[in-house]
Amino acid sequence: MKHIGATKASENLNERDDRALVVACLEGDHAAWEALIRRYQRLIYSIPIKARLSQEDAADIFQSVCLKLYEKLNTIRDGERVSSWLITTTSRECWRISARNRREAIPSGSDDENGSNFIEIPATGLLADEEREVLERQHQLRHAVEALPDRCRELISMLFYHENELSYVDIAGRMKMPVPSIGPTRARCLEKLRKLLAGKL
Amino acid sequence: MPKIQEKKQMNCPSFERLVDFVDSRLEEREAARVEAHLASGCGVCGETTSWYERVRHTVESDHSVAPPSWVFKRAVRIFDAPKRRSPGLTERIGHAIASLVFDSFARPALVGVRSTETANRQLLYRADDYSIDLQISGLEHSNADVMGQILKERGEGFESVCGLKLELARHDDVIVSVVTNDIGEFKLTGIEQGVYELRVALSEGSITVPNIPVGEP
């Protein structure tokens, strides 16, 4: 299951917007920093993976982007949207790592990139506007699902993000509720989700 | 063309019916009734179904993956630096011995959980304001690669960690020397199995990372 979860302790932080989390980070709140990274972990990590970079490169890029975020918290607070900043910074890091990989793949002194020893490394450029918008919408939806009350979050996560499509009978069994209650509960949860998204999608 | 109605009507299907319609969960007759209602130009219900279709489309296109837990935890630790003043040029840290704060091989494996991590070993050391992150590849023909990054927790950018001279030594013999790149990264390739120490020369002094197990359990 593509897990979406939040502990009781993190509920309050999940409800805070990015600006509030950034301000809390600047005041030294470790939990706010963890919540901020947790909120954006999929967005950051998925960009290098989508660009066909290795898991090792993706891990390095993740660390590098988080470090840059930490160093730039003060300026991000003053306006720029965190998601937009992260997408730009991560795609730049992908480009840099991709360029480094290409350099290292070409034997030194060789001017024949089509030679038999040439290894194909993905060339990663900055993301197109359309791709950025898709990533932001996916992030906004996941974030809104995380901000739902416990039962709703659990139900909507099963419906939306489970690896295999679950029947209402499966979901009822997992949530320990009668099958006929699933439909109306889902509808109530989706209405809450719509309010949380407030026209963002 | 039907006139678009902007207010919810008496005969509007419920929200639940509309999402069931989008999910194709309605019986044929009920689905036809909802379809006819939407075709009549009800703006409110049309907006609801459009919203839910956008949600479904967003979910279906979302193939994002979460990073392995060690990657997440490593990023969280960026914040763990002590909130103290960075040493000035005249404040030397002298010779510091780094201590191990994380070893990926030391973690217990969870039963039934499929790991997304490779056979690489990750070690994180800390000395003063510096952290030294090492990734040691699995052995191949008794050799392994060691990749790493040096970070200064409270540093401004990467200025303090780029161009640092590193020496990998074994039994007091320097095996290889490298210089960190513009973001403090370095790579040591073809290192024989054994236990090494890494010496890092800083402007404020030096750090030794002892007992680095290359290809060792």
Coordinates of C-alpha atoms in Angstrom, one line a residue:
Chain A
M1 CA 0.0 0.0 0.0
K2 CA 1.2 3.5 -0.8
H3 CA 1.1 4.5 2.8
I4 CA -0.5 7.7 3.9
G5 CA -0.5 8.0 7.6
A6 CA -0.2 10.3 10.5
T7 CA 0.3 9.7 14.2
K8 CA -1.8 11.5 16.8
A9 CA 1.2 13.6 17.7
S10 CA 1.6 14.8 14.1
E11 CA -2.1 15.6 13.4
N12 CA -1.7 19.1 14.6
L13 CA 1.3 19.6 12.4
N14 CA -0.5 18.1 9.4
E15 CA -3.1 20.8 9.7
R16 CA -0.6 23.6 9.6
D17 CA 0.1 25.2 6.3
D18 CA 3.6 25.4 4.8
R19 CA 4.2 28.9 6.0
A20 CA 3.4 28.0 9.6
L21 CA 5.7 25.0 9.5
V22 CA 8.5 27.1 8.1
V23 CA 8.1 29.7 10.8
A24 CA 8.1 26.9 13.4
C25 CA 11.3 25.5 11.9
L26 CA 12.9 28.9 12.1
E27 CA 12.0 28.9 15.8
G28 CA 13.8 25.6 16.3
D29 CA 10.9 23.3 16.2
H30 CA 12.3 19.9 15.2
A31 CA 8.9 18.3 14.8
A32 CA 7.9 21.0 12.3
W33 CA 11.0 20.2 10.2
E34 CA 10.2 16.5 10.3
A35 CA 6.6 17.3 9.3
L36 CA 7.8 19.5 6.4
I37 CA 10.1 16.8 5.1
R38 CA 7.4 14.1 5.5
R39 CA 4.9 16.3 3.6
Y40 CA 7.2 16.7 0.7
Q41 CA 9.2 13.5 0.7
R42 CA 7.3 11.9 -2.2
L43 CA 7.4 15.0 -4.3
I44 CA 11.2 15.4 -3.9
Y45 CA 12.1 11.7 -4.2
S46 CA 9.8 11.0 -7.1
I47 CA 11.4 13.6 -9.4
P48 CA 14.8 11.8 -9.8
I49 CA 13.1 8.4 -9.9
K50 CA 10.8 9.7 -12.7
A51 CA 13.9 11.0 -14.4
R52 CA 15.2 7.4 -14.4
L53 CA 18.1 8.2 -12.1
S54 CA 19.3 5.4 -9.7
Q55 CA 18.0 5.0 -6.2
E56 CA 21.5 6.0 -4.9
D57 CA 21.3 9.2 -7.0
A58 CA 17.8 9.8 -5.9
A59 CA 18.9 9.5 -2.2
D60 CA 21.7 11.9 -2.7
I61 CA 19.4 14.4 -4.5
F62 CA 16.9 14.1 -1.7
Q63 CA 19.5 14.9 0.9
S64 CA 21.0 17.8 -1.1
V65 CA 17.5 19.3 -1.7
C66 CA 16.6 19.0 2.0
L67 CA 19.8 20.7 3.0
K68 CA 19.2 23.5 0.6
L69 CA 15.6 23.8 1.9
Y70 CA 17.0 24.1 5.5
E71 CA 19.5 26.8 4.4
K72 CA 16.8 28.7 2.5
L73 CA 14.0 28.5 5.1
N74 CA 14.3 32.2 5.9
T75 CA 13.8 33.3 2.4
I76 CA 11.1 30.8 1.6
R77 CA 9.0 32.1 4.5
D78 CA 8.9 35.5 2.7
G79 CA 6.8 34.4 -0.2
E80 CA 7.7 31.6 -2.5
R81 CA 5.6 28.5 -2.4
V82 CA 7.5 25.6 -0.9
S83 CA 6.2 23.1 -3.5
S84 CA 7.2 25.2 -6.4
W85 CA 10.6 25.9 -4.9
L86 CA 11.2 22.2 -4.2
I87 CA 10.2 21.2 -7.8
T88 CA 12.6 23.7 -9.3
T89 CA 15.5 22.9 -6.9
T90 CA 15.0 19.1 -7.3
S91 CA 14.9 19.2 -11.1
R92 CA 18.0 21.3 -11.1
E93 CA 19.8 18.8 -8.9
C94 CA 18.6 16.0 -11.2
W95 CA 20.1 17.9 -14.1
R96 CA 23.4 18.4 -12.3
I97 CA 23.7 14.7 -11.2
S98 CA 22.6 13.5 -14.7
A99 CA 25.3 15.8 -16.2
R100 CA 27.9 14.4 -13.8
N101 CA 26.9 10.8 -14.6
R102 CA 27.3 11.5 -18.3
R103 CA 30.7 13.0 -17.8
E104 CA 31.8 10.0 -15.7
A105 CA 30.5 7.6 -18.3
I106 CA 32.7 9.0 -21.0
P107 CA 36.2 7.6 -20.8
S108 CA 38.7 10.4 -20.2
G109 CA 40.4 11.5 -23.4
S110 CA 37.7 10.0 -25.5
D111 CA 35.9 12.2 -28.0
D112 CA 33.8 9.5 -29.4
E113 CA 30.5 9.5 -27.4
N114 CA 29.1 6.8 -29.7
G115 CA 31.9 4.4 -29.0
S116 CA 31.3 0.9 -27.8
N117 CA 32.1 1.9 -24.2
F118 CA 29.6 4.7 -24.1
I119 CA 26.9 4.1 -21.4
E120 CA 23.5 5.7 -21.9
I121 CA 22.7 7.9 -18.9
P122 CA 19.3 9.7 -18.8
A123 CA 19.6 13.4 -19.7
T124 CA 17.3 15.2 -17.2
G125 CA 16.3 18.7 -17.9
L126 CA 14.0 21.0 -16.0
L127 CA 10.4 19.9 -15.8
A128 CA 7.9 21.2 -18.3
D129 CA 5.1 23.5 -16.9
E130 CA 2.6 20.7 -17.5
E131 CA 4.6 18.2 -15.5
R132 CA 5.1 20.7 -12.7
E133 CA 1.4 21.2 -12.5
V134 CA 0.7 17.5 -12.4
L135 CA 3.2 17.0 -9.6
E136 CA 1.7 19.9 -7.6
R137 CA -1.8 18.6 -8.0
Q138 CA -0.7 15.1 -6.9
H139 CA 1.0 16.6 -3.9
Q140 CA -2.0 18.8 -3.0
L141 CA -4.4 15.8 -3.1
R142 CA -2.1 13.7 -1.0
H143 CA -1.6 16.5 1.5
A144 CA -5.4 17.0 1.7
V145 CA -6.0 13.3 2.3
E146 CA -3.4 13.4 5.1
A147 CA -5.2 16.3 6.7
L148 CA -8.5 14.3 6.9
P149 CA -9.8 12.9 10.2
D150 CA -8.4 9.5 11.0
R151 CA -11.2 7.3 9.8
C152 CA -11.7 9.3 6.6
R153 CA -7.9 9.3 5.9
E154 CA -7.8 5.5 6.3
L155 CA -10.9 5.0 4.1
I156 CA -9.8 7.4 1.3
S157 CA -6.2 6.1 1.4
M158 CA -7.6 2.5 0.8
L159 CA -9.8 3.7 -2.0
F160 CA -7.2 5.9 -3.7
Y161 CA -3.8 4.7 -2.9
H162 CA -3.9 1.0 -2.3
E163 CA -1.7 -1.0 -4.7
N164 CA -4.6 -3.3 -5.6
E165 CA -8.2 -2.1 -6.0
L166 CA -10.1 -3.2 -2.9
S167 CA -13.8 -4.1 -2.9
Y168 CA -16.2 -2.6 -0.4
V169 CA -16.2 -6.0 1.4
D170 CA -12.4 -5.9 1.8
I171 CA -12.5 -2.3 3.0
A172 CA -15.4 -3.0 5.4
G173 CA -13.4 -5.9 6.9
R174 CA -10.3 -3.8 7.3
M175 CA -12.2 -0.9 8.8
K176 CA -14.5 -3.1 11.0
M177 CA -17.6 -1.4 9.7
P178 CA -20.7 -2.8 7.9
V179 CA -20.5 -2.9 4.1
P180 CA -23.6 -0.7 3.6
S181 CA -21.9 2.1 5.6
I182 CA -18.9 2.3 3.2
G183 CA -20.7 4.3 0.4
P184 CA -22.2 7.0 2.6
T185 CA -19.0 7.3 4.7
R186 CA -16.9 7.6 1.6
A187 CA -19.3 10.3 0.3
R188 CA -19.0 12.3 3.6
C189 CA -15.2 11.9 3.5
L190 CA -15.0 13.1 -0.1
E191 CA -17.1 16.1 0.8
K192 CA -14.6 16.9 3.5
L193 CA -11.8 16.4 1.1
R194 CA -13.4 18.8 -1.3
K195 CA -13.6 21.5 1.4
L196 CA -10.0 20.9 2.3
L197 CA -8.9 21.3 -1.3
A198 CA -11.0 24.5 -1.6
G199 CA -10.9 24.6 -5.4
K200 CA -7.1 23.8 -5.6
L201 CA -7.6 20.8 -7.8
Chain B
M1 CA -28.3 23.3 -25.9
P2 CA -29.8 23.0 -22.4
K3 CA -29.6 25.9 -20.1
I4 CA -27.1 25.5 -17.3
Q5 CA -28.6 25.6 -13.9
E6 CA -26.4 27.2 -11.2
K7 CA -28.4 26.1 -8.1
K8 CA -29.0 22.7 -6.7
Q9 CA -32.4 21.4 -7.8
M10 CA -34.9 19.3 -6.0
N11 CA -34.2 16.4 -8.3
C12 CA -30.4 16.6 -8.1
P13 CA -28.8 13.3 -7.3
S14 CA -27.0 13.2 -4.0
F15 CA -23.2 13.7 -3.8
E16 CA -22.9 10.0 -3.1
R17 CA -24.8 9.1 -6.3
L18 CA -22.7 11.5 -8.3
V19 CA -19.4 10.0 -7.2
D20 CA -20.8 6.5 -7.6
F21 CA -21.7 7.5 -11.2
V22 CA -18.2 8.6 -11.9
D23 CA -16.9 5.4 -10.3
S24 CA -19.4 3.3 -12.4
R25 CA -20.8 1.8 -9.3
L26 CA -24.5 2.5 -10.1
E27 CA -26.9 0.1 -11.6
E28 CA -27.7 0.7 -15.3
R29 CA -31.1 2.4 -14.7
E30 CA -29.8 4.7 -11.9
A31 CA -26.7 5.6 -14.0
A32 CA -29.0 6.5 -16.9
R33 CA -31.0 8.7 -14.6
V34 CA -27.9 10.6 -13.4
E35 CA -26.6 10.9 -16.9
A36 CA -29.9 12.4 -18.1
H37 CA -29.8 14.9 -15.2
L38 CA -26.2 15.9 -16.1
A39 CA -27.2 16.2 -19.7
S40 CA -30.1 18.5 -18.7
G41 CA -27.4 21.1 -17.8
C42 CA -27.3 21.1 -14.0
G43 CA -24.2 23.2 -13.3
V44 CA -24.0 22.2 -9.6
C45 CA -23.9 18.5 -10.3
G46 CA -21.7 19.0 -13.4
E47 CA -19.2 20.8 -11.2
T48 CA -19.3 18.0 -8.6
T49 CA -18.7 15.3 -11.2
S50 CA -15.9 17.3 -12.9
W51 CA -14.2 17.8 -9.5
Y52 CA -14.4 14.1 -8.7
E53 CA -13.2 13.2 -12.2
R54 CA -10.1 15.5 -11.7
V55 CA -9.5 13.8 -8.3
R56 CA -9.7 10.3 -9.9
H57 CA -7.4 11.4 -12.7
T58 CA -4.9 12.9 -10.3
V59 CA -4.9 9.6 -8.2
E60 CA -4.4 7.5 -11.3
S61 CA -1.5 9.5 -12.6
D62 CA 0.2 9.5 -9.2
H63 CA 3.0 7.0 -9.3
S64 CA 5.1 8.8 -6.6
V65 CA 7.2 6.8 -4.2
A66 CA 8.4 7.6 -0.7
P67 CA 12.1 7.4 -0.1
P68 CA 13.6 4.6 1.9
S69 CA 13.4 5.3 5.6
W70 CA 17.1 5.9 6.0
V71 CA 17.0 8.6 3.4
F72 CA 14.1 10.3 5.2
K73 CA 15.8 10.0 8.6
R74 CA 19.1 11.3 7.2
A75 CA 17.2 14.4 5.9
V76 CA 15.5 14.9 9.2
R77 CA 18.8 14.9 11.0
I78 CA 19.9 18.0 9.1
F79 CA 18.0 19.8 11.8
D80 CA 19.8 18.1 14.7
A81 CA 22.8 20.3 14.6
P82 CA 23.5 22.0 17.9
K83 CA 22.3 25.6 17.9
R84 CA 25.6 27.1 18.6
R85 CA 27.8 29.7 17.0
S86 CA 30.0 28.5 14.1
P87 CA 33.7 28.6 14.9
G88 CA 35.5 31.6 13.4
L89 CA 38.6 31.3 11.4
T90 CA 40.7 31.6 14.6
E91 CA 38.6 29.0 16.5
R92 CA 40.2 25.7 15.5
I93 CA 38.5 22.4 16.3
G94 CA 42.0 20.8 16.5
H95 CA 42.0 17.1 15.8
A96 CA 38.6 15.5 16.2
I97 CA 37.7 11.8 16.1
A98 CA 34.3 11.3 14.4
S99 CA 31.8 9.0 16.1
L100 CA 29.4 6.7 14.4
V101 CA 25.8 7.8 14.7
F102 CA 24.1 5.6 12.1
D103 CA 24.9 2.2 10.5
S104 CA 22.3 0.8 8.1
F105 CA 23.6 -2.8 8.8
A106 CA 22.8 -2.3 12.5
R107 CA 19.1 -2.0 11.9
P108 CA 16.8 -5.0 12.6
A109 CA 15.0 -6.2 9.5
L110 CA 11.2 -6.2 9.8
V111 CA 9.6 -9.5 9.2
G112 CA 7.6 -9.5 6.0
V113 CA 8.7 -6.1 4.9
R114 CA 10.3 -6.0 1.5
S115 CA 13.3 -3.7 1.5
T116 CA 13.7 -1.1 -1.3
E117 CA 17.3 -0.5 -0.3
T118 CA 20.2 -2.0 -2.1
A119 CA 23.0 -4.0 -0.5
N120 CA 24.9 -0.8 0.1
R121 CA 25.9 0.0 3.6
Q122 CA 25.4 3.5 4.9
L123 CA 27.4 4.9 7.7
L124 CA 27.0 8.3 9.2
Y125 CA 29.7 9.8 11.4
R126 CA 29.7 13.1 13.3
A127 CA 32.5 15.3 14.6
D128 CA 31.8 18.8 15.9
D129 CA 29.7 20.6 13.3
Y130 CA 30.6 18.2 10.6
S131 CA 28.8 15.0 9.5
I132 CA 30.4 12.5 7.2
D133 CA 28.0 10.3 5.3
L134 CA 29.5 7.2 3.7
Q135 CA 27.9 4.7 1.3
I136 CA 29.9 1.5 0.9
S137 CA 29.0 -0.7 -2.1
G138 CA 28.9 -4.5 -1.9
L139 CA 32.1 -6.3 -2.7
E140 CA 32.9 -7.1 -6.3
H141 CA 36.1 -9.1 -6.8
S142 CA 37.1 -8.3 -3.2
N143 CA 36.9 -4.5 -3.9
A144 CA 34.2 -2.0 -3.0
D145 CA 33.5 1.7 -3.8
V146 CA 33.1 4.2 -1.1
M147 CA 31.0 7.3 -1.8
G148 CA 30.5 10.0 0.6
Q149 CA 29.6 13.6 1.4
I150 CA 30.8 15.9 4.1
L151 CA 28.3 18.4 5.4
K152 CA 28.7 21.3 7.9
E153 CA 25.5 21.5 9.8
R154 CA 25.5 25.2 10.3
G155 CA 27.6 26.2 7.3
E156 CA 26.5 28.7 4.7
G157 CA 26.1 26.8 1.5
F158 CA 28.8 24.3 0.6
E159 CA 31.8 26.7 0.8
S160 CA 33.2 25.0 3.9
V161 CA 33.0 21.5 2.5
C162 CA 34.2 21.9 -1.1
G163 CA 37.8 21.2 -2.0
L164 CA 38.6 19.4 1.2
K165 CA 41.5 17.0 1.0
L166 CA 40.7 13.5 2.2
E167 CA 43.1 10.5 2.8
L168 CA 42.0 7.0 3.1
A169 CA 44.5 5.1 5.2
R170 CA 45.1 1.6 6.4
H171 CA 47.8 0.6 9.0
D172 CA 49.2 4.2 8.7
D173 CA 49.6 3.8 4.9
V174 CA 47.7 6.3 2.8
I175 CA 45.9 4.2 0.2
V176 CA 44.3 7.0 -1.8
S177 CA 43.8 10.8 -1.6
V178 CA 40.9 12.7 -3.1
V179 CA 39.4 16.2 -2.9
T180 CA 35.7 16.9 -2.3
N181 CA 33.7 18.4 -5.1
D182 CA 31.6 21.6 -5.0
I183 CA 29.0 20.2 -2.7
G184 CA 31.4 18.1 -0.4
E185 CA 31.0 14.8 -2.3
F186 CA 33.8 12.4 -2.9
K187 CA 34.2 8.9 -4.4
L188 CA 36.8 6.3 -3.7
T189 CA 36.8 3.3 -6.1
G190 CA 38.3 -0.1 -6.0
I191 CA 39.0 -0.2 -2.3
E192 CA 40.1 -3.6 -1.0
Q193 CA 38.2 -5.3 1.7
G194 CA 39.4 -4.2 5.1
V195 CA 39.1 -1.7 7.9
Y196 CA 40.3 1.9 7.1
E197 CA 40.4 5.3 8.6
L198 CA 39.5 8.5 6.7
R199 CA 41.4 11.7 7.4
V200 CA 39.7 15.0 6.5
A201 CA 41.7 18.2 6.4
L202 CA 39.7 21.3 7.4
S203 CA 40.5 24.9 7.7
E204 CA 39.8 24.6 11.4
G205 CA 41.8 21.5 12.0
S206 CA 41.2 17.8 11.0
I207 CA 38.8 15.0 11.5
T208 CA 39.6 11.3 11.6
V209 CA 36.9 8.8 10.9
P210 CA 38.1 5.5 12.4
N211 CA 37.2 1.9 11.8
I212 CA 35.5 2.2 8.4
P213 CA 34.5 -1.4 7.5
V214 CA 34.9 -1.8 3.8
G215 CA 33.3 -5.2 2.8
E216 CA 33.4 -6.2 6.5
P217 CA 30.3 -7.5 8.3

